[in-house]
Amino acid sequence: MNADADTSPLLAGLRVVSLALNLPGPAALRRLRELGAACLKLEPPSGDPMLSYGAGFFAWLHEGIRIETVDLKSTAGQTRLHAVLANADLLITSSRPAALSRLNIHAERLERDFPRLGWVEIVGDHAPHDNEAGHDLTYQAQAGLIRDQLPTTLLADMGGALLAVQAALELVIRRGGHRRVALAEAARYLGLPQTWGLTTPGAVLGGGHPGYQVLRCRDGWVALAALEPHFQAALAQAVQAHPSAADWCAACDAATLNQTAQRLDLPLLAWVA
């Protein structure tokens, strides 16, 4: 290992200002902070709505991030925004374009007043739908990821946060510019395995492969992912006299299944429920 290698954080010295509320913007901001950026978030007097429905998650996302209350609808608020942007390298927003325009935040002004500033604009969808109302649930539904119940996580929001970080890194390399990231685009990207038929019901990864299943065990559940031939061989060794993988799992408790998986190098995870 090179003793002289630079071990400083990748984005040390980068100054980020965020106006983005709810989940995608703060999630992206935390990732940038973890990479070494100095992050400032400007919140409206009403605060961030996420605080009312996910206080613990909100606190975790904002660790190490400075928060300041600013009314951007006021002259004083606009003056403050102008001051912080004058010293910033990157701006993150997550409001609809029409709402940003009412606050005098648009590409023409930012390029004129802050030519070195990079702007990552998180929107719900690309034009002509960028001013339409939406949330993670509707973007997942649009991407075909919703069936008959609420999703177990917020794929569009979290995927959009990662796309925002990717866009931010691109702008750092380019030393400025403007990139628009759409949550609907993130949902579509994360949904590509289903779009291409890998995870639809009955497909190879949708229940059609006997070694790729969610099964019951004696005291809980099992995620079994014996897809490749060498894993299928390991599964056959584990199942042995049982009629099927489902029967083998049903006869064992979670601890035994996990021990067997470790011994046979089998991609399986069982848990007590």
CSV table of C-alpha atoms in Angstrom, one decimal:
chain,number,residue,atom,x,y,z
A,1,MET,CA,0.0,0.0,0.0
A,2,ASN,CA,1.3,3.5,-0.9
A,3,ALA,CA,2.0,5.3,2.4
A,4,ASP,CA,1.6,8.6,0.6
A,5,ALA,CA,-1.9,7.8,-0.8
A,6,ASP,CA,-4.4,10.5,-0.2
A,7,THR,CA,-6.9,9.3,2.4
A,8,SER,CA,-8.8,12.5,2.8
A,9,PRO,CA,-12.6,12.4,2.1
A,10,LEU,CA,-13.4,12.6,-1.6
A,11,LEU,CA,-15.5,15.7,-1.3
A,12,ALA,CA,-13.5,17.5,1.4
A,13,GLY,CA,-13.9,21.3,0.9
A,14,LEU,CA,-17.0,21.0,-1.2
A,15,ARG,CA,-19.8,23.3,0.1
A,16,VAL,CA,-23.4,22.1,-0.5
A,17,VAL,CA,-26.6,24.0,0.1
A,18,SER,CA,-29.9,22.1,0.0
A,19,LEU,CA,-33.4,23.4,-0.2
A,20,ALA,CA,-34.8,19.9,-0.6
A,21,LEU,CA,-37.4,18.6,1.8
A,22,ASN,CA,-38.9,15.2,2.5
A,23,LEU,CA,-36.8,12.1,1.8
A,24,PRO,CA,-34.8,12.2,-1.5
A,25,GLY,CA,-33.0,15.4,-0.9
A,26,PRO,CA,-31.9,14.8,2.7
A,27,ALA,CA,-30.9,11.2,1.8
A,28,ALA,CA,-28.7,12.6,-1.0
A,29,LEU,CA,-27.3,15.3,1.3
A,30,ARG,CA,-26.3,12.7,3.9
A,31,ARG,CA,-24.4,10.7,1.3
A,32,LEU,CA,-22.6,13.8,0.2
A,33,ARG,CA,-21.8,14.6,3.8
A,34,GLU,CA,-20.4,11.1,4.3
A,35,LEU,CA,-18.1,11.8,1.3
A,36,GLY,CA,-16.7,14.8,3.1
A,37,ALA,CA,-18.8,17.7,1.9
A,38,ALA,CA,-19.8,20.6,4.2
A,39,CYS,CA,-23.6,20.6,4.0
A,40,LEU,CA,-26.1,23.4,4.9
A,41,LYS,CA,-29.8,22.9,4.6
A,42,LEU,CA,-32.2,25.8,4.4
A,43,GLU,CA,-35.7,25.0,5.7
A,44,PRO,CA,-38.8,27.1,5.5
A,45,PRO,CA,-40.4,28.4,8.7
A,46,SER,CA,-42.9,25.5,8.6
A,47,GLY,CA,-40.0,23.1,8.7
A,48,ASP,CA,-39.5,19.8,6.8
A,49,PRO,CA,-42.7,17.7,6.6
A,50,MET,CA,-40.7,14.5,7.1
A,51,LEU,CA,-40.1,15.5,10.7
A,52,SER,CA,-43.8,14.8,11.4
A,53,TYR,CA,-43.9,11.3,10.0
A,54,GLY,CA,-40.3,10.0,10.4
A,55,ALA,CA,-38.5,11.9,13.2
A,56,GLY,CA,-35.9,9.2,14.0
A,57,PHE,CA,-35.0,8.7,10.3
A,58,PHE,CA,-35.0,12.5,9.9
A,59,ALA,CA,-32.5,12.9,12.7
A,60,TRP,CA,-30.2,10.2,11.3
A,61,LEU,CA,-30.3,11.7,7.8
A,62,HIS,CA,-29.3,15.1,9.2
A,63,GLU,CA,-26.4,14.1,11.4
A,64,GLY,CA,-23.5,16.5,10.8
A,65,ILE,CA,-25.7,18.8,8.6
A,66,ARG,CA,-26.3,22.4,9.6
A,67,ILE,CA,-29.9,23.4,9.4
A,68,GLU,CA,-31.0,27.1,9.1
A,69,THR,CA,-34.6,28.4,8.9
A,70,VAL,CA,-35.0,30.9,6.0
A,71,ASP,CA,-38.2,32.3,4.5
A,72,LEU,CA,-37.4,32.4,0.8
A,73,LYS,CA,-40.7,34.2,0.1
A,74,SER,CA,-39.3,37.3,1.9
A,75,THR,CA,-36.7,39.8,0.8
A,76,ALA,CA,-34.5,38.9,3.7
A,77,GLY,CA,-34.7,35.2,2.8
A,78,GLN,CA,-33.7,35.9,-0.8
A,79,THR,CA,-30.8,37.9,0.4
A,80,ARG,CA,-29.7,35.1,2.7
A,81,LEU,CA,-30.0,32.5,-0.1
A,82,HIS,CA,-27.9,34.8,-2.4
A,83,ALA,CA,-25.2,35.0,0.3
A,84,VAL,CA,-24.9,31.3,0.9
A,85,LEU,CA,-25.0,30.5,-2.8
A,86,ALA,CA,-22.2,32.9,-3.5
A,87,ASN,CA,-19.9,30.7,-1.4
A,88,ALA,CA,-21.4,27.3,-2.4
A,89,ASP,CA,-20.3,24.7,-4.9
A,90,LEU,CA,-23.5,22.8,-5.2
A,91,LEU,CA,-27.2,23.5,-4.8
A,92,ILE,CA,-29.9,20.7,-4.3
A,93,THR,CA,-33.6,21.4,-4.7
A,94,SER,CA,-36.6,19.1,-4.8
A,95,SER,CA,-39.6,21.4,-5.5
A,96,ARG,CA,-41.6,21.5,-8.7
A,97,PRO,CA,-40.1,23.9,-11.3
A,98,ALA,CA,-43.2,26.2,-11.0
A,99,ALA,CA,-42.7,26.5,-7.3
A,100,LEU,CA,-39.0,27.3,-7.7
A,101,SER,CA,-39.8,29.9,-10.3
A,102,ARG,CA,-42.0,31.7,-7.8
A,103,LEU,CA,-39.0,31.9,-5.5
A,104,ASN,CA,-36.9,33.2,-8.4
A,105,ILE,CA,-34.8,30.0,-8.6
A,106,HIS,CA,-34.3,29.0,-12.2
A,107,ALA,CA,-31.4,28.1,-14.5
A,108,GLU,CA,-31.1,31.5,-16.1
A,109,ARG,CA,-30.7,33.3,-12.8
A,110,LEU,CA,-28.3,30.7,-11.3
A,111,GLU,CA,-26.1,30.6,-14.3
A,112,ARG,CA,-26.0,34.4,-14.4
A,113,ASP,CA,-25.4,35.1,-10.7
A,114,PHE,CA,-23.4,31.9,-9.8
A,115,PRO,CA,-21.6,30.6,-12.9
A,116,ARG,CA,-19.5,28.1,-10.9
A,117,LEU,CA,-22.5,26.7,-9.0
A,118,GLY,CA,-23.7,23.2,-9.8
A,119,TRP,CA,-27.4,22.6,-9.5
A,120,VAL,CA,-29.0,19.2,-8.9
A,121,GLU,CA,-32.7,19.6,-9.4
A,122,ILE,CA,-34.8,16.6,-8.0
A,123,VAL,CA,-38.3,16.5,-9.7
A,124,GLY,CA,-41.1,14.0,-9.7
A,125,ASP,CA,-40.8,13.3,-13.5
A,126,HIS,CA,-39.3,14.8,-16.6
A,127,ALA,CA,-41.1,17.4,-18.7
A,128,PRO,CA,-44.0,17.6,-19.6
A,129,HIS,CA,-44.9,16.0,-16.3
A,130,ASP,CA,-42.4,17.8,-14.1
A,131,ASN,CA,-45.1,20.0,-12.5
A,132,GLU,CA,-47.6,17.2,-11.8
A,133,ALA,CA,-48.2,16.1,-8.2
A,134,GLY,CA,-46.7,12.8,-7.2
A,135,HIS,CA,-45.0,10.8,-4.5
A,136,ASP,CA,-42.9,7.6,-4.2
A,137,LEU,CA,-46.1,5.5,-4.3
A,138,THR,CA,-47.3,6.9,-7.5
A,139,TYR,CA,-43.9,6.7,-9.2
A,140,GLN,CA,-43.6,3.0,-8.2
A,141,ALA,CA,-47.1,2.4,-9.5
A,142,GLN,CA,-46.2,4.1,-12.8
A,143,ALA,CA,-43.2,1.8,-13.1
A,144,GLY,CA,-45.3,-1.3,-12.5
A,145,LEU,CA,-43.9,-2.0,-9.1
A,146,ILE,CA,-47.2,-1.9,-7.1
A,147,ARG,CA,-49.5,-4.9,-7.1
A,148,ASP,CA,-52.1,-5.1,-4.4
A,149,GLN,CA,-50.4,-3.7,-1.3
A,150,LEU,CA,-48.2,-0.8,-0.1
A,151,PRO,CA,-44.5,-1.4,-1.0
A,152,THR,CA,-42.1,-2.4,1.8
A,153,THR,CA,-39.7,0.5,1.0
A,154,LEU,CA,-39.5,3.8,-0.9
A,155,LEU,CA,-37.7,2.8,-4.0
A,156,ALA,CA,-38.3,5.9,-6.0
A,157,ASP,CA,-37.2,8.2,-3.2
A,158,MET,CA,-34.0,6.3,-2.3
A,159,GLY,CA,-33.1,5.5,-5.9
A,160,GLY,CA,-33.7,9.1,-6.7
A,161,ALA,CA,-31.3,10.1,-3.9
A,162,LEU,CA,-28.6,8.0,-5.4
A,163,LEU,CA,-29.2,9.4,-8.8
A,164,ALA,CA,-28.9,12.9,-7.3
A,165,VAL,CA,-25.5,12.0,-5.7
A,166,GLN,CA,-24.4,10.7,-9.1
A,167,ALA,CA,-25.5,13.9,-10.7
A,168,ALA,CA,-23.7,15.9,-8.0
A,169,LEU,CA,-20.4,14.1,-8.6
A,170,GLU,CA,-20.7,14.7,-12.3
A,171,LEU,CA,-21.2,18.4,-11.7
A,172,VAL,CA,-18.2,18.5,-9.3
A,173,ILE,CA,-16.1,17.0,-12.1
A,174,ARG,CA,-17.5,19.4,-14.6
A,175,ARG,CA,-17.1,22.4,-12.2
A,176,GLY,CA,-20.7,23.5,-12.4
A,177,GLY,CA,-23.8,23.0,-14.5
A,178,HIS,CA,-27.4,21.8,-14.1
A,179,ARG,CA,-28.7,18.3,-13.9
A,180,ARG,CA,-32.4,17.3,-13.4
A,181,VAL,CA,-33.1,14.0,-11.6
A,182,ALA,CA,-36.6,12.5,-11.8
A,183,LEU,CA,-37.9,10.1,-9.1
A,184,ALA,CA,-40.1,8.4,-11.7
A,185,GLU,CA,-36.9,7.7,-13.7
A,186,ALA,CA,-35.4,6.1,-10.6
A,187,ALA,CA,-38.4,3.9,-10.1
A,188,ARG,CA,-38.3,2.9,-13.8
A,189,TYR,CA,-34.7,2.0,-13.5
A,190,LEU,CA,-35.1,0.0,-10.3
A,191,GLY,CA,-38.1,-1.7,-12.0
A,192,LEU,CA,-36.1,-2.9,-15.1
A,193,PRO,CA,-35.8,-6.5,-13.9
A,194,GLN,CA,-39.6,-6.7,-13.8
A,195,THR,CA,-40.0,-4.7,-17.1
A,196,TRP,CA,-37.8,-7.3,-18.8
A,197,GLY,CA,-39.7,-10.2,-17.2
A,198,LEU,CA,-37.3,-11.5,-14.7
A,199,THR,CA,-39.4,-10.9,-11.6
A,200,THR,CA,-43.0,-11.1,-12.9
A,201,PRO,CA,-45.1,-13.8,-11.2
A,202,GLY,CA,-44.0,-17.2,-12.5
A,203,ALA,CA,-40.8,-15.9,-14.1
A,204,VAL,CA,-37.4,-17.2,-13.1
A,205,LEU,CA,-37.0,-14.7,-10.3
A,206,GLY,CA,-40.7,-14.4,-9.7
A,207,GLY,CA,-41.4,-17.8,-8.2
A,208,GLY,CA,-40.8,-19.9,-11.3
A,209,HIS,CA,-37.4,-21.3,-10.2
A,210,PRO,CA,-37.6,-23.9,-7.4
A,211,GLY,CA,-34.3,-22.7,-5.9
A,212,TYR,CA,-35.3,-19.0,-5.8
A,213,GLN,CA,-38.2,-18.8,-3.3
A,214,VAL,CA,-39.4,-17.3,-0.1
A,215,LEU,CA,-40.5,-20.3,2.1
A,216,ARG,CA,-41.7,-21.2,5.5
A,217,CYS,CA,-39.5,-22.8,8.1
A,218,ARG,CA,-40.5,-24.3,11.5
A,219,ASP,CA,-40.2,-21.0,13.3
A,220,GLY,CA,-40.1,-18.4,10.6
A,221,TRP,CA,-39.2,-17.6,7.0
A,222,VAL,CA,-36.5,-18.5,4.5
A,223,ALA,CA,-35.1,-16.5,1.6
A,224,LEU,CA,-33.6,-19.1,-0.7
A,225,ALA,CA,-31.5,-18.0,-3.7
A,226,ALA,CA,-29.9,-21.1,-5.2
A,227,LEU,CA,-30.0,-19.9,-8.8
A,228,GLU,CA,-26.7,-20.9,-10.3
A,229,PRO,CA,-25.8,-24.6,-11.0
A,230,HIS,CA,-23.2,-24.8,-8.2
A,231,PHE,CA,-25.8,-23.4,-5.7
A,232,GLN,CA,-28.4,-25.8,-7.0
A,233,ALA,CA,-26.0,-28.7,-6.3
A,234,ALA,CA,-25.5,-27.4,-2.8
A,235,LEU,CA,-29.2,-27.2,-2.3
A,236,ALA,CA,-29.7,-30.7,-3.5
A,237,GLN,CA,-27.1,-31.8,-0.9
A,238,ALA,CA,-29.0,-30.0,1.8
A,239,VAL,CA,-32.4,-31.3,0.8
A,240,GLN,CA,-31.3,-34.9,0.5
A,241,ALA,CA,-34.2,-37.2,1.4
A,242,HIS,CA,-36.9,-34.4,1.6
A,243,PRO,CA,-39.3,-34.3,-1.4
A,244,SER,CA,-38.5,-30.6,-2.0
A,245,ALA,CA,-36.7,-27.5,-0.8
A,246,ALA,CA,-40.0,-26.3,0.7
A,247,ASP,CA,-40.4,-29.6,2.7
A,248,TRP,CA,-36.8,-29.4,3.9
A,249,CYS,CA,-37.2,-25.8,5.1
A,250,ALA,CA,-40.5,-26.6,6.8
A,251,ALA,CA,-38.9,-29.4,8.8
A,252,CYS,CA,-36.0,-27.2,10.1
A,253,ASP,CA,-35.8,-24.2,12.4
A,254,ALA,CA,-34.1,-21.0,11.2
A,255,ALA,CA,-30.9,-21.5,13.2
A,256,THR,CA,-30.3,-25.0,11.7
A,257,LEU,CA,-31.0,-23.7,8.1
A,258,ASN,CA,-28.5,-20.8,8.5
A,259,GLN,CA,-25.9,-23.2,9.9
A,260,THR,CA,-26.4,-25.6,7.0
A,261,ALA,CA,-26.2,-22.7,4.5
A,262,GLN,CA,-22.9,-21.6,6.0
A,263,ARG,CA,-21.5,-25.1,5.8
A,264,LEU,CA,-22.5,-25.7,2.2
A,265,ASP,CA,-21.9,-22.2,0.9
A,266,LEU,CA,-25.6,-21.9,0.1
A,267,PRO,CA,-27.2,-18.5,-0.5
A,268,LEU,CA,-30.0,-18.8,2.1
A,269,LEU,CA,-31.1,-16.6,5.0
A,270,ALA,CA,-33.7,-17.8,7.5
A,271,TRP,CA,-35.2,-15.7,10.3
A,272,VAL,CA,-37.5,-16.2,13.2
A,273,ALA,CA,-41.0,-14.6,12.8
